[in-house]
Amino acid sequence: MKIAVSALAAVAVLLGLNALLTDNETQGAEVTIAGGRILDLPGGEMQVVERGPRRAPPIVLVHCFTCAIDWWDRMMPLLARRHRVVALDLLGHGGSEKPNSGYEMENQAELVAQALAGLGVRGATVVGHSLGGIVATTLAEARPELVDRLVIVDQAPENDGYGADLPIAAALTFTPVIGEALWRITPDFAIKDGLGVAFAPGYDVPDAFVDDFRHLTYSAYDGSPEAEDAYTDAMPLDARLRQTGTPVLAIFGAEEQIYNPEEALAAYAAIGARTRLIARAGHSPNVERPALTAALVERFADSATDKNPIRQQSRARKRAAHMGGPE
């Protein structure tokens, strides 16, 4: 009994030390993708990739949770034929800096805003996949002069009420102490299996996406969903987007496994957004059906300026308030 108690105490101490070390792990930025470069911004270091003619209308790509720039690899060449395409790694992801805090949606959006301002990008069509859709919405709220149009890819207006429960193994990774321990020992095959929920059933998850997961620190992994929930709990995306007056296209895969795509699209349609359900795709049509998704984004980006006077007035007021005077 004494030996067992001592062993359990030792395990508890080791788990506690591991949790402390894991929670405080940080990493600097590094180039992880061909053509990538690091922007040294006031809010941190961010990896970006640019494609296409510099003077062409801009399209900005913001990836999902646990993802990185390479989730856009099959769309970027298609969009870059007639647009300036900027793809970036969010804080804590890919090649961007990984602090042990600062993953609030407002902070993520501010860093994106700093990157776009540094690159001279304004009036962009911003495409946000899943978590990226929340960051893009936050950007439209805070810096309307940067966002002309917004494309939401497989992100429901609210996290509650749409999504399926996480498998128990995935849920445990967010549990204090236990989660940090699992973070250290989870094998690649288990990560690949867990990523399967981001695609239609049976989709072969690329090994590169497992590498993207491995680039995360535990702080980024644990802090991002918590920040996402806090943001959408305060006000759902459809209500926020209605206030901004930003034209929206909402795209969902018909075989989505995380949200109910029909209910989510109906919520966006209720605020006047254009909607599209993509067959033979799950949570990531940008990966599963890149040509169709790129065509939808490009058509929306090239569509005529929004004529809705209420939206025009709302956007004008927000831009004027941000710039400190009337347009």
XYZ file of C-alpha atoms in Angstrom:
327
model
C 0.000 0.000 0.000
C 2.797 2.415 0.891
C 4.542 1.633 -2.387
C 1.314 2.170 -4.329
C 0.627 5.483 -2.586
C 4.196 6.641 -3.210
C 3.934 5.649 -6.870
C 0.663 7.518 -7.279
C 2.129 10.579 -5.571
C 5.129 10.471 -7.896
C 2.862 10.200 -10.948
C 0.786 13.137 -9.696
C 3.917 15.253 -9.235
C 5.184 14.342 -12.702
C 1.819 15.148 -14.273
C 1.747 18.481 -12.476
C 5.259 19.373 -13.614
C 4.423 18.339 -17.168
C 1.287 20.493 -17.111
C 3.272 23.470 -15.822
C 5.947 23.090 -18.499
C 3.456 22.416 -21.281
C 1.240 25.380 -20.387
C 4.223 27.744 -20.425
C 5.785 26.478 -23.637
C 6.336 29.180 -26.256
C 7.889 29.213 -29.722
C 9.153 31.918 -32.018
C 8.077 32.319 -35.614
C 9.738 30.396 -38.433
C 9.173 29.974 -42.150
C 7.440 26.623 -42.636
C 6.152 26.896 -46.199
C 7.710 27.693 -49.566
C 7.431 31.397 -50.285
C 6.537 32.237 -46.709
C 7.968 35.201 -44.860
C 7.740 36.462 -41.312
C 6.238 39.866 -40.548
C 7.514 41.414 -37.311
C 4.359 43.152 -36.083
C 3.583 45.058 -32.862
C 1.331 42.177 -31.755
C 3.751 39.385 -32.620
C 5.434 37.641 -35.524
C 3.209 36.271 -38.288
C 3.972 34.091 -41.307
C 2.344 35.203 -44.570
C 2.401 34.058 -48.185
C 1.483 36.245 -51.164
C 0.483 35.111 -54.634
C -0.782 36.848 -57.769
C -0.504 40.387 -59.199
C 0.226 42.924 -56.481
C -2.146 45.541 -57.947
C -5.037 43.099 -58.413
C -8.085 43.081 -56.083
C -7.069 41.366 -52.820
C -8.364 38.114 -51.376
C -7.240 37.217 -47.838
C -7.338 33.605 -46.608
C -7.648 32.802 -42.878
C -7.362 29.133 -41.887
C -9.141 26.936 -39.318
C -8.246 25.760 -35.816
C -5.146 23.473 -35.723
C -4.592 24.313 -39.407
C -2.125 26.471 -41.351
C -1.569 28.184 -44.694
C -1.211 24.872 -46.536
C -4.934 24.150 -46.116
C -5.335 26.714 -48.942
C -2.655 25.208 -51.210
C -5.049 23.936 -53.868
C -7.096 27.156 -53.965
C -4.326 29.762 -54.030
C -3.097 29.130 -57.609
C -6.654 29.356 -58.906
C -7.415 32.618 -57.091
C -4.011 34.148 -57.882
C -4.621 34.231 -61.635
C -6.615 37.464 -61.307
C -6.294 38.446 -57.629
C -3.661 39.363 -55.096
C -3.915 36.494 -52.615
C -2.638 36.836 -49.047
C -2.696 33.745 -46.827
C -1.501 33.893 -43.240
C -0.916 31.744 -40.183
C -2.882 32.848 -37.138
C -1.078 33.396 -33.870
C -0.141 30.011 -32.392
C -0.457 28.205 -35.728
C 1.851 27.184 -38.565
C 4.961 29.333 -38.733
C 3.617 32.253 -36.691
C 4.699 33.072 -33.146
C 3.303 30.895 -30.349
C 2.998 32.782 -27.045
C 1.429 31.217 -23.957
C -1.542 33.626 -24.074
C -3.266 36.157 -26.322
C -5.570 33.897 -28.341
C -8.688 36.020 -27.935
C -10.515 36.655 -31.222
C -9.981 40.390 -30.897
C -6.228 39.879 -30.527
C -6.084 37.486 -33.483
C -8.015 39.945 -35.648
C -5.789 42.836 -34.593
C -2.691 40.920 -35.653
C -4.304 40.159 -39.021
C -5.154 43.865 -39.340
C -1.542 44.811 -38.606
C -0.334 42.375 -41.254
C -2.750 43.679 -43.899
C -1.931 47.288 -43.091
C 1.775 46.509 -43.394
C 1.186 44.867 -46.765
C -0.947 47.759 -48.007
C -4.105 45.644 -48.291
C -7.495 47.355 -47.943
C -11.001 46.564 -49.136
C -10.295 42.838 -49.380
C -12.546 39.853 -49.772
C -11.651 37.968 -46.580
C -12.249 34.209 -46.570
C -12.348 32.531 -43.169
C -12.491 28.759 -42.716
C -14.088 27.623 -39.430
C -12.138 29.465 -36.686
C -10.870 31.728 -39.469
C -14.469 32.773 -40.115
C -14.751 34.037 -36.553
C -11.457 35.940 -36.841
C -12.610 37.399 -40.169
C -15.893 38.533 -38.588
C -13.979 40.175 -35.747
C -11.796 41.924 -38.315
C -14.870 43.226 -40.157
C -16.240 44.595 -36.892
C -13.039 46.294 -35.773
C -11.459 47.383 -39.079
C -14.204 47.729 -41.715
C -11.914 49.599 -44.101
C -9.917 46.391 -44.541
C -12.887 44.117 -45.344
C -15.060 44.720 -48.382
C -16.656 41.266 -48.492
C -16.625 38.259 -46.224
C -16.760 34.545 -47.031
C -17.556 32.173 -44.151
C -16.550 28.561 -44.812
C -18.121 25.962 -42.482
C -18.446 28.075 -39.367
C -21.907 28.146 -37.795
C -23.151 31.414 -36.246
C -23.095 29.778 -32.812
C -21.038 26.904 -31.435
C -23.892 25.696 -29.204
C -26.903 24.149 -30.882
C -25.188 23.260 -34.143
C -22.234 21.065 -33.294
C -21.867 17.425 -32.385
C -20.168 16.503 -29.116
C -16.451 15.818 -29.322
C -15.289 12.206 -29.037
C -14.182 11.442 -25.494
C -10.513 11.119 -26.493
C -10.544 14.594 -28.045
C -12.499 16.064 -25.135
C -9.922 14.741 -22.662
C -7.165 16.756 -24.372
C -8.839 19.919 -23.053
C -8.999 18.584 -19.474
C -6.484 20.204 -17.064
C -3.392 18.069 -16.327
C -4.718 15.075 -18.267
C -4.895 17.124 -21.439
C -1.280 18.246 -21.155
C -0.171 14.658 -20.600
C -2.079 13.394 -23.637
C -0.581 16.240 -25.661
C 2.889 14.772 -25.121
C 2.089 11.183 -26.032
C -0.615 11.263 -28.728
C 0.698 9.338 -31.766
C 0.396 10.606 -35.324
C -2.199 8.012 -36.312
C -4.499 9.205 -33.514
C -4.088 12.827 -34.607
C -4.876 11.860 -38.196
C -7.934 9.970 -37.058
C -9.104 12.936 -34.993
C -8.679 15.299 -37.943
C -11.090 13.134 -39.918
C -14.013 15.083 -38.465
C -12.853 18.076 -40.541
C -13.714 16.249 -43.773
C -16.408 14.094 -45.303
C -16.461 10.538 -43.911
C -13.743 8.411 -45.505
C -11.595 11.307 -46.691
C -7.860 10.528 -46.566
C -6.368 13.202 -44.302
C -3.019 14.454 -45.698
C 0.044 13.773 -43.554
C 0.978 17.460 -43.868
C -2.056 18.344 -41.761
C -0.741 16.149 -38.946
C 2.476 18.194 -39.149
C 0.397 21.384 -38.861
C -1.158 20.001 -35.675
C 2.298 19.214 -34.321
C 3.358 22.833 -34.884
C 0.873 23.981 -32.227
C 1.818 24.473 -28.604
C -0.630 23.307 -25.964
C -1.408 26.925 -25.042
C -2.543 27.634 -28.605
C -4.468 24.360 -28.778
C -6.289 24.919 -25.501
C -6.660 28.692 -25.678
C -8.114 29.057 -29.174
C -11.396 27.133 -28.691
C -11.934 28.800 -25.318
C -11.556 32.231 -26.933
C -13.816 31.196 -29.820
C -16.576 30.116 -27.433
C -16.312 33.337 -25.427
C -16.697 35.419 -28.578
C -19.714 33.609 -30.042
C -21.367 33.263 -26.625
C -21.292 37.047 -26.250
C -23.032 37.486 -29.625
C -23.431 34.987 -32.475
C -21.809 35.631 -35.839
C -25.029 36.273 -37.745
C -25.987 39.086 -35.357
C -22.499 40.581 -35.554
C -22.474 40.417 -39.340
C -25.887 42.033 -39.553
C -24.491 44.995 -37.614
C -21.442 45.392 -39.830
C -23.437 45.512 -43.066
C -20.660 43.535 -44.761
C -21.810 41.432 -47.750
C -21.458 37.759 -46.807
C -21.211 34.474 -48.664
C -21.619 31.392 -46.454
C -20.321 28.066 -47.815
C -20.816 24.671 -46.169
C -19.991 21.116 -47.152
C -23.065 18.912 -47.386
C -21.272 16.134 -45.455
C -20.214 18.448 -42.626
C -19.647 16.444 -39.410
C -19.272 19.263 -36.859
C -22.271 21.523 -37.529
C -25.705 21.108 -39.072
C -25.052 22.762 -42.452
C -28.685 23.363 -43.392
C -29.486 25.093 -40.088
C -26.322 27.182 -40.232
C -26.948 28.282 -43.822
C -30.546 29.182 -42.951
C -29.298 31.439 -40.162
C -26.957 33.239 -42.561
C -29.638 33.506 -45.238
C -31.888 35.218 -42.675
C -29.461 38.158 -42.534
C -29.301 38.427 -46.318
C -26.141 36.426 -46.920
C -25.647 34.404 -50.059
C -25.372 30.703 -49.264
C -24.055 27.604 -50.986
C -24.085 23.938 -49.974
C -21.287 21.939 -51.620
C -21.911 18.269 -52.333
C -19.218 15.646 -51.678
C -17.458 17.839 -49.104
C -17.359 17.968 -45.330
C -16.072 20.675 -43.006
C -13.266 21.696 -45.409
C -14.486 22.264 -48.982
C -11.405 24.450 -49.525
C -9.409 21.193 -49.320
C -11.945 18.661 -50.580
C -13.378 20.632 -53.509
C -10.907 23.487 -54.083
C -11.831 24.331 -57.696
C -15.528 24.820 -56.936
C -14.822 26.681 -53.691
C -12.327 28.981 -55.439
C -14.838 29.682 -58.228
C -17.503 30.632 -55.672
C -15.108 32.913 -53.811
C -13.881 34.559 -56.995
C -17.384 35.138 -58.337
C -18.410 36.707 -55.040
C -15.266 38.856 -54.894
C -15.881 40.105 -58.420
C -19.599 40.768 -57.989
C -20.954 44.296 -58.209
C -20.672 46.652 -55.257
C -23.451 46.052 -52.777
C -26.407 48.348 -53.496
C -28.291 47.902 -50.238
C -28.519 51.472 -48.831
C -28.810 50.282 -45.227
C -25.587 48.288 -45.580
C -23.870 51.166 -47.345
C -24.827 53.598 -44.570
C -23.817 51.167 -41.815
C -20.434 50.493 -43.385
C -19.863 54.207 -44.025
C -20.576 55.051 -40.370
C -18.241 52.359 -39.078
C -15.453 53.343 -41.442
C -15.857 57.011 -40.549
C -15.762 56.216 -36.825
C -12.601 54.187 -37.253
C -10.880 56.812 -39.416
C -11.915 59.636 -37.081
C -14.121 61.568 -39.474
C -16.649 61.357 -42.322
C -15.800 59.501 -45.504
